[in-house]
PDB file of C-alpha atoms in Angstrom:
ATOM      1  CA  MET A   1    -144.027 -78.756 -65.451  1.00 46.00           C
ATOM      2  CA  LEU A   2    -141.246 -76.538 -64.076  1.00 40.00           C
ATOM      3  CA  VAL A   3    -140.052 -79.479 -61.974  1.00 41.00           C
ATOM      4  CA  LEU A   4    -139.992 -81.747 -65.014  1.00 46.00           C
ATOM      5  CA  SER A   5    -138.040 -79.190 -67.047  1.00 46.00           C
ATOM      6  CA  ALA A   6    -135.541 -78.799 -64.230  1.00 43.00           C
ATOM      7  CA  LEU A   7    -135.109 -82.559 -63.945  1.00 43.00           C
ATOM      8  CA  LEU A   8    -134.558 -82.913 -67.658  1.00 45.00           C
ATOM      9  CA  LEU A   9    -132.084 -80.050 -67.747  1.00 40.00           C
ATOM     10  CA  ALA A  10    -130.207 -81.568 -64.840  1.00 40.00           C
ATOM     11  CA  GLY A  11    -130.100 -84.957 -66.534  1.00 43.00           C
ATOM     12  CA  CYS A  12    -128.992 -83.691 -69.922  1.00 42.00           C
ATOM     13  CA  ALA A  13    -125.464 -84.225 -71.077  1.00 38.00           C
ATOM     14  CA  SER A  14    -123.867 -85.455 -74.289  1.00 37.00           C
ATOM     15  CA  LYS A  15    -125.991 -87.742 -76.400  1.00 42.00           C
ATOM     16  CA  THR A  16    -125.651 -89.584 -79.622  1.00 41.00           C
ATOM     17  CA  THR A  17    -127.922 -88.965 -82.567  1.00 42.00           C
ATOM     18  CA  HIS A  18    -128.327 -91.741 -85.126  1.00 44.00           C
ATOM     19  CA  HIS A  19    -125.207 -93.853 -84.876  1.00 40.00           C
ATOM     20  CA  THR A  20    -122.768 -91.034 -84.034  1.00 37.00           C
ATOM     21  CA  ALA A  21    -120.179 -92.018 -81.456  1.00 34.00           C
ATOM     22  CA  ARG A  22    -120.009 -88.617 -79.749  1.00 36.00           C
ATOM     23  CA  GLU A  23    -122.375 -85.677 -79.748  1.00 40.00           C
ATOM     24  CA  ARG A  24    -122.316 -82.129 -78.438  1.00 39.00           C
ATOM     25  CA  GLN A  25    -124.154 -81.262 -75.264  1.00 39.00           C
ATOM     26  CA  THR A  26    -127.811 -80.819 -76.174  1.00 44.00           C
ATOM     27  CA  PRO A  27    -129.917 -79.661 -73.231  1.00 43.00           C
ATOM     28  CA  LEU A  28    -133.680 -79.560 -73.452  1.00 41.00           C
ATOM     29  CA  THR A  29    -134.302 -75.843 -73.865  1.00 46.00           C
ATOM     30  CA  LYS A  30    -136.703 -73.286 -75.300  1.00 58.00           C
ATOM     31  CA  ALA A  31    -140.003 -74.944 -74.448  1.00 76.00           C
ATOM     32  CA  ALA A  32    -141.614 -77.304 -71.970  1.00 87.00           C
ATOM     33  CA  PRO A  33    -142.665 -80.704 -73.369  1.00 88.00           C
ATOM     34  CA  ALA A  34    -146.388 -79.956 -73.241  1.00 87.00           C
ATOM     35  CA  HIS A  35    -145.859 -76.745 -75.204  1.00 87.00           C
ATOM     36  CA  VAL A  36    -143.718 -78.558 -77.772  1.00 86.00           C
ATOM     37  CA  SER A  37    -146.411 -81.210 -78.152  1.00 88.00           C
ATOM     38  CA  GLN A  38    -149.134 -78.605 -78.689  1.00 88.00           C
ATOM     39  CA  THR A  39    -147.064 -76.517 -81.097  1.00 89.00           C
ATOM     40  CA  TRP A  40    -146.423 -79.351 -83.534  1.00 94.00           C
ATOM     41  CA  SER A  41    -149.567 -81.424 -82.885  1.00 93.00           C
ATOM     42  CA  MET A  42    -151.007 -80.965 -86.371  1.00 95.00           C
ATOM     43  CA  PHE A  43    -147.917 -82.533 -87.946  1.00 97.00           C
ATOM     44  CA  THR A  44    -147.374 -85.215 -85.308  1.00 97.00           C
ATOM     45  CA  GLU A  45    -151.021 -86.268 -85.474  1.00 97.00           C
ATOM     46  CA  ASN A  46    -150.884 -86.623 -89.256  1.00 97.00           C
ATOM     47  CA  ALA A  47    -147.608 -88.564 -89.194  1.00 98.00           C
ATOM     48  CA  ALA A  48    -148.765 -90.811 -86.358  1.00 98.00           C
ATOM     49  CA  SER A  49    -151.952 -91.659 -88.210  1.00 98.00           C
ATOM     50  CA  HIS A  50    -150.180 -92.247 -91.522  1.00 98.00           C
ATOM     51  CA  TYR A  51    -147.440 -94.523 -90.170  1.00 98.00           C
ATOM     52  CA  GLY A  52    -149.266 -96.114 -87.231  1.00 98.00           C
ATOM     53  CA  VAL A  53    -146.826 -94.725 -84.661  1.00 98.00           C
ATOM     54  CA  ASP A  54    -147.619 -93.531 -81.132  1.00 98.00           C
ATOM     55  CA  GLU A  55    -148.042 -89.738 -81.348  1.00 98.00           C
ATOM     56  CA  ARG A  56    -146.840 -89.244 -77.780  1.00 97.00           C
ATOM     57  CA  LEU A  57    -143.587 -90.986 -78.654  1.00 98.00           C
ATOM     58  CA  ILE A  58    -143.037 -88.645 -81.611  1.00 98.00           C
ATOM     59  CA  SER A  59    -143.664 -85.590 -79.428  1.00 97.00           C
ATOM     60  CA  ALA A  60    -141.390 -86.885 -76.660  1.00 97.00           C
ATOM     61  CA  ILE A  61    -138.538 -87.449 -79.109  1.00 98.00           C
ATOM     62  CA  ILE A  62    -139.004 -83.943 -80.534  1.00 97.00           C
ATOM     63  CA  SER A  63    -138.897 -82.463 -77.032  1.00 96.00           C
ATOM     64  CA  VAL A  64    -135.671 -84.215 -76.099  1.00 96.00           C
ATOM     65  CA  GLU A  65    -133.950 -83.995 -79.479  1.00 96.00           C
ATOM     66  CA  SER A  66    -134.506 -80.314 -80.278  1.00 95.00           C
ATOM     67  CA  GLY A  67    -136.646 -78.735 -77.566  1.00 94.00           C
ATOM     68  CA  GLY A  68    -139.107 -77.930 -80.352  1.00 94.00           C
ATOM     69  CA  ASN A  69    -136.622 -75.854 -82.363  1.00 94.00           C
ATOM     70  CA  PRO A  70    -137.009 -76.639 -86.108  1.00 95.00           C
ATOM     71  CA  ASP A  71    -133.687 -74.917 -86.877  1.00 94.00           C
ATOM     72  CA  ALA A  72    -131.627 -77.064 -84.497  1.00 95.00           C
ATOM     73  CA  VAL A  73    -128.490 -78.544 -86.079  1.00 95.00           C
ATOM     74  CA  SER A  74    -126.088 -80.757 -84.143  1.00 94.00           C
ATOM     75  CA  ARG A  75    -122.330 -80.948 -84.504  1.00 92.00           C
ATOM     76  CA  SER A  76    -122.802 -84.209 -86.427  1.00 91.00           C
ATOM     77  CA  ASN A  77    -125.250 -82.429 -88.784  1.00 93.00           C
ATOM     78  CA  ALA A  78    -128.466 -83.917 -87.434  1.00 97.00           C
ATOM     79  CA  VAL A  79    -131.141 -81.442 -88.471  1.00 97.00           C
ATOM     80  CA  GLY A  80    -134.480 -80.140 -87.301  1.00 97.00           C
ATOM     81  CA  LEU A  81    -137.158 -81.110 -84.827  1.00 97.00           C
ATOM     82  CA  MET A  82    -136.375 -84.831 -84.740  1.00 98.00           C
ATOM     83  CA  GLN A  83    -132.643 -84.342 -85.400  1.00 98.00           C
ATOM     84  CA  ILE A  84    -132.499 -86.398 -88.594  1.00 98.00           C
ATOM     85  CA  LYS A  85    -129.159 -87.225 -90.172  1.00 97.00           C
ATOM     86  CA  ALA A  86    -129.683 -87.183 -93.916  1.00 97.00           C
ATOM     87  CA  SER A  87    -126.976 -89.765 -94.601  1.00 96.00           C
ATOM     88  CA  THR A  88    -128.353 -92.382 -92.197  1.00 96.00           C
ATOM     89  CA  ALA A  89    -131.993 -92.197 -91.110  1.00 97.00           C
ATOM     90  CA  GLY A  90    -132.912 -89.900 -94.000  1.00 98.00           C
ATOM     91  CA  ARG A  91    -131.333 -92.131 -96.601  1.00 97.00           C
ATOM     92  CA  GLU A  92    -132.895 -95.234 -95.047  1.00 97.00           C
ATOM     93  CA  VAL A  93    -136.374 -93.706 -95.189  1.00 98.00           C
ATOM     94  CA  TYR A  94    -135.861 -92.588 -98.782  1.00 98.00           C
ATOM     95  CA  ARG A  95    -134.763 -96.093 -99.761  1.00 97.00           C
ATOM     96  CA  ALA A  96    -137.788 -97.668 -98.060  1.00 97.00           C
ATOM     97  CA  GLN A  97    -140.052 -95.263 -99.935  1.00 96.00           C
ATOM     98  CA  GLY A  98    -138.455 -96.141-103.272  1.00 96.00           C
ATOM     99  CA  ARG A  99    -136.686 -92.794-103.579  1.00 96.00           C
ATOM    100  CA  HIS A 100    -133.059 -92.183-104.500  1.00 95.00           C
ATOM    101  CA  GLY A 101    -130.545 -90.169-102.523  1.00 97.00           C
ATOM    102  CA  GLN A 102    -131.282 -88.483 -99.225  1.00 98.00           C
ATOM    103  CA  PRO A 103    -133.241 -85.482 -97.925  1.00 97.00           C
ATOM    104  CA  SER A 104    -131.687 -82.040 -98.232  1.00 97.00           C
ATOM    105  CA  THR A 105    -130.959 -79.809 -95.265  1.00 96.00           C
ATOM    106  CA  ARG A 106    -133.714 -77.488 -96.464  1.00 96.00           C
ATOM    107  CA  GLU A 107    -136.180 -80.375 -96.449  1.00 97.00           C
ATOM    108  CA  LEU A 108    -135.135 -81.421 -92.953  1.00 98.00           C
ATOM    109  CA  ARG A 109    -135.620 -77.865 -91.678  1.00 97.00           C
ATOM    110  CA  ASP A 110    -139.248 -78.028 -92.798  1.00 97.00           C
ATOM    111  CA  PRO A 111    -141.198 -79.125 -89.670  1.00 97.00           C
ATOM    112  CA  ALA A 112    -143.804 -81.158 -91.566  1.00 97.00           C
ATOM    113  CA  LYS A 113    -141.206 -83.016 -93.639  1.00 98.00           C
ATOM    114  CA  ASN A 114    -138.861 -83.524 -90.714  1.00 98.00           C
ATOM    115  CA  ILE A 115    -141.622 -85.048 -88.594  1.00 98.00           C
ATOM    116  CA  ASP A 116    -142.780 -87.201 -91.500  1.00 98.00           C
ATOM    117  CA  ILE A 117    -139.266 -88.567 -92.092  1.00 98.00           C
ATOM    118  CA  GLY A 118    -138.583 -89.052 -88.387  1.00 98.00           C
ATOM    119  CA  THR A 119    -141.854 -90.901 -87.898  1.00 98.00           C
ATOM    120  CA  ALA A 120    -141.232 -93.031 -90.971  1.00 98.00           C
ATOM    121  CA  TYR A 121    -137.864 -93.953 -89.470  1.00 98.00           C
ATOM    122  CA  ILE A 122    -139.498 -94.976 -86.185  1.00 98.00           C
ATOM    123  CA  ARG A 123    -141.892 -97.176 -88.153  1.00 98.00           C
ATOM    124  CA  LEU A 124    -138.980 -98.771 -90.032  1.00 98.00           C
ATOM    125  CA  LEU A 125    -137.272 -99.598 -86.741  1.00 98.00           C
ATOM    126  CA  GLN A 126    -140.430-101.196 -85.374  1.00 98.00           C
ATOM    127  CA  GLN A 127    -141.336-103.098 -88.547  1.00 97.00           C
ATOM    128  CA  ARG A 128    -137.867-104.394 -89.329  1.00 97.00           C
ATOM    129  CA  ALA A 129    -135.067-104.606 -86.769  1.00 97.00           C
ATOM    130  CA  LEU A 130    -137.378-104.617 -83.742  1.00 98.00           C
ATOM    131  CA  ALA A 131    -140.176-106.670 -85.292  1.00 98.00           C
ATOM    132  CA  GLY A 132    -141.343-109.443 -82.995  1.00 98.00           C
ATOM    133  CA  ILE A 133    -141.023-107.627 -79.664  1.00 98.00           C
ATOM    134  CA  ARG A 134    -144.362-108.430 -78.098  1.00 98.00           C
ATOM    135  CA  ASP A 135    -144.697-106.165 -75.082  1.00 98.00           C
ATOM    136  CA  PRO A 136    -145.731-102.612 -76.142  1.00 98.00           C
ATOM    137  CA  GLU A 137    -143.791-100.941 -73.336  1.00 98.00           C
ATOM    138  CA  THR A 138    -140.635-102.901 -74.097  1.00 98.00           C
ATOM    139  CA  LEU A 139    -141.046-102.075 -77.783  1.00 98.00           C
ATOM    140  CA  ARG A 140    -141.273 -98.392 -76.897  1.00 98.00           C
ATOM    141  CA  TYR A 141    -138.086 -98.622 -74.838  1.00 98.00           C
ATOM    142  CA  ALA A 142    -136.294-100.478 -77.637  1.00 98.00           C
ATOM    143  CA  THR A 143    -137.480 -97.931 -80.196  1.00 98.00           C
ATOM    144  CA  ILE A 144    -136.207 -95.014 -78.127  1.00 98.00           C
ATOM    145  CA  VAL A 145    -132.767 -96.555 -77.656  1.00 98.00           C
ATOM    146  CA  SER A 146    -132.576 -97.569 -81.322  1.00 98.00           C
ATOM    147  CA  TYR A 147    -133.635 -94.128 -82.527  1.00 98.00           C
ATOM    148  CA  ALA A 148    -130.598 -92.565 -80.910  1.00 95.00           C
ATOM    149  CA  ASN A 149    -127.979 -95.308 -81.153  1.00 95.00           C
ATOM    150  CA  GLY A 150    -129.157 -97.747 -83.806  1.00 96.00           C
ATOM    151  CA  ALA A 151    -131.023-101.019 -83.502  1.00 98.00           C
ATOM    152  CA  GLY A 152    -127.945-103.102 -84.264  1.00 97.00           C
ATOM    153  CA  ALA A 153    -126.040-101.828 -81.237  1.00 97.00           C
ATOM    154  CA  LEU A 154    -129.003-102.679 -79.016  1.00 98.00           C
ATOM    155  CA  LEU A 155    -129.676-106.149 -80.403  1.00 98.00           C
ATOM    156  CA  ARG A 156    -126.003-107.142 -80.228  1.00 98.00           C
ATOM    157  CA  THR A 157    -126.108-106.689 -76.460  1.00 98.00           C
ATOM    158  CA  PHE A 158    -128.333-109.776 -76.507  1.00 98.00           C
ATOM    159  CA  SER A 159    -127.060-111.811 -79.465  1.00 98.00           C
ATOM    160  CA  ARG A 160    -125.528-111.355 -82.886  1.00 97.00           C
ATOM    161  CA  ASP A 161    -128.462-113.371 -84.218  1.00 98.00           C
ATOM    162  CA  ARG A 162    -131.469-111.045 -84.557  1.00 98.00           C
ATOM    163  CA  ASP A 163    -134.094-113.725 -83.951  1.00 98.00           C
ATOM    164  CA  ARG A 164    -132.298-114.926 -80.847  1.00 98.00           C
ATOM    165  CA  ALA A 165    -131.985-111.353 -79.592  1.00 98.00           C
ATOM    166  CA  ILE A 166    -135.721-110.739 -80.050  1.00 98.00           C
ATOM    167  CA  ALA A 167    -136.517-114.008 -78.243  1.00 98.00           C
ATOM    168  CA  MET A 168    -134.317-112.970 -75.319  1.00 98.00           C
ATOM    169  CA  ILE A 169    -136.021-109.566 -75.155  1.00 98.00           C
ATOM    170  CA  ASN A 170    -139.420-111.266 -75.086  1.00 98.00           C
ATOM    171  CA  GLU A 171    -138.329-113.232 -72.027  1.00 98.00           C
ATOM    172  CA  MET A 172    -137.835-109.962 -70.120  1.00 98.00           C
ATOM    173  CA  SER A 173    -140.238-107.616 -68.411  1.00 98.00           C
ATOM    174  CA  PRO A 174    -140.021-103.941 -69.432  1.00 98.00           C
ATOM    175  CA  ASP A 175    -138.115-103.139 -66.224  1.00 98.00           C
ATOM    176  CA  GLU A 176    -135.663-105.969 -66.869  1.00 98.00           C
ATOM    177  CA  PHE A 177    -135.112-104.660 -70.389  1.00 98.00           C
ATOM    178  CA  ARG A 178    -134.509-101.141 -69.074  1.00 98.00           C
ATOM    179  CA  ARG A 179    -131.965-102.440 -66.559  1.00 98.00           C
ATOM    180  CA  HIS A 180    -130.266-104.410 -69.324  1.00 98.00           C
ATOM    181  CA  VAL A 181    -129.817-101.193 -71.315  1.00 98.00           C
ATOM    182  CA  GLN A 182    -128.382 -99.499 -68.231  1.00 97.00           C
ATOM    183  CA  THR A 183    -125.767-102.182 -67.655  1.00 97.00           C
ATOM    184  CA  ARG A 184    -125.031-103.657 -71.083  1.00 97.00           C
ATOM    185  CA  HIS A 185    -125.439-101.027 -73.789  1.00 98.00           C
ATOM    186  CA  PRO A 186    -122.045 -99.895 -75.135  1.00 96.00           C
ATOM    187  CA  ALA A 187    -123.142 -96.253 -75.431  1.00 96.00           C
ATOM    188  CA  ALA A 188    -122.989 -94.658 -71.998  1.00 94.00           C
ATOM    189  CA  GLN A 189    -125.652 -92.109 -72.931  1.00 94.00           C
ATOM    190  CA  ALA A 190    -128.213 -94.735 -74.034  1.00 97.00           C
ATOM    191  CA  PRO A 191    -129.856 -95.266 -70.624  1.00 97.00           C
ATOM    192  CA  ARG A 192    -129.928 -91.523 -69.997  1.00 97.00           C
ATOM    193  CA  TYR A 193    -131.588 -90.880 -73.358  1.00 97.00           C
ATOM    194  CA  LEU A 194    -134.132 -93.607 -72.628  1.00 98.00           C
ATOM    195  CA  TRP A 195    -134.881 -92.006 -69.266  1.00 97.00           C
ATOM    196  CA  LYS A 196    -135.277 -88.521 -70.749  1.00 97.00           C
ATOM    197  CA  VAL A 197    -137.603 -89.536 -73.584  1.00 97.00           C
ATOM    198  CA  ASN A 198    -139.651 -91.850 -71.387  1.00 97.00           C
ATOM    199  CA  THR A 199    -139.999 -89.163 -68.696  1.00 96.00           C
ATOM    200  CA  VAL A 200    -141.358 -86.695 -71.252  1.00 96.00           C
ATOM    201  CA  TYR A 201    -143.586 -89.391 -72.767  1.00 97.00           C
ATOM    202  CA  ARG A 202    -145.306 -89.928 -69.435  1.00 95.00           C
ATOM    203  CA  THR A 203    -146.111 -86.227 -69.045  1.00 92.00           C
ATOM    204  CA  ILE A 204    -147.576 -85.507 -72.473  1.00 88.00           C
TER     205      ILE A 204
END
C-alpha cells in the first residue's frame, strides 16, 4: 500500500475536473485508497446499488479526486469527495432528476449527497454519451476520462458523430483505447488521470 501511495504521489500533477481547462495541483494525500474505500463504504455501497454503478470505480474516483477529504475544494470550485462542480455535473444531475437549479456548496460538502450526485453523474455518462460501448473495461476507461474532461472531448477524438465514435471505440481492445487516449486526447492530463484512477481501482 505504501508503494502504491508513493507511485500515485509521484504521478500526480495538475488535473482537470469537469470540463475545466486548467486545475491546481491535487496530489493524492491524507489517506491510502483502501482506507478511503472503507471510510465511505456505506455511502458508496448505497449509491452503487441505487444507480447500478461499479462501487470500486466510485471509491477509486474519490481516492484520486479528494484523497477522501469531504471538505476539499479546488481552485475551479469543484467540491467534496468526488469534486463536483455545481454548475456542470451538479446541474446536469439535477436536470436529469427533474430538479431546478444546482446543488449548493453545503450540499456538496455532505459526503452522502456528494457521493450520490457523483454516482448519478457517472450513470448519466454511461447511459447517455457513452451508451453503446460494449466492452466493460473499455467503458470503465471511457467513464474515467469523461468524468474528468467531459465525454464530448473524448468522443471527438474519434468522430464528431457520436454513433460513429462509439462504433470506432467498439472496434478497439481496451489497451488500444487506452493508447488512443494517451496519443489523441487534447487534455494532456487525461491519460495520467486514467492511469491514477485505474491503478487505485485495481487495488481496492
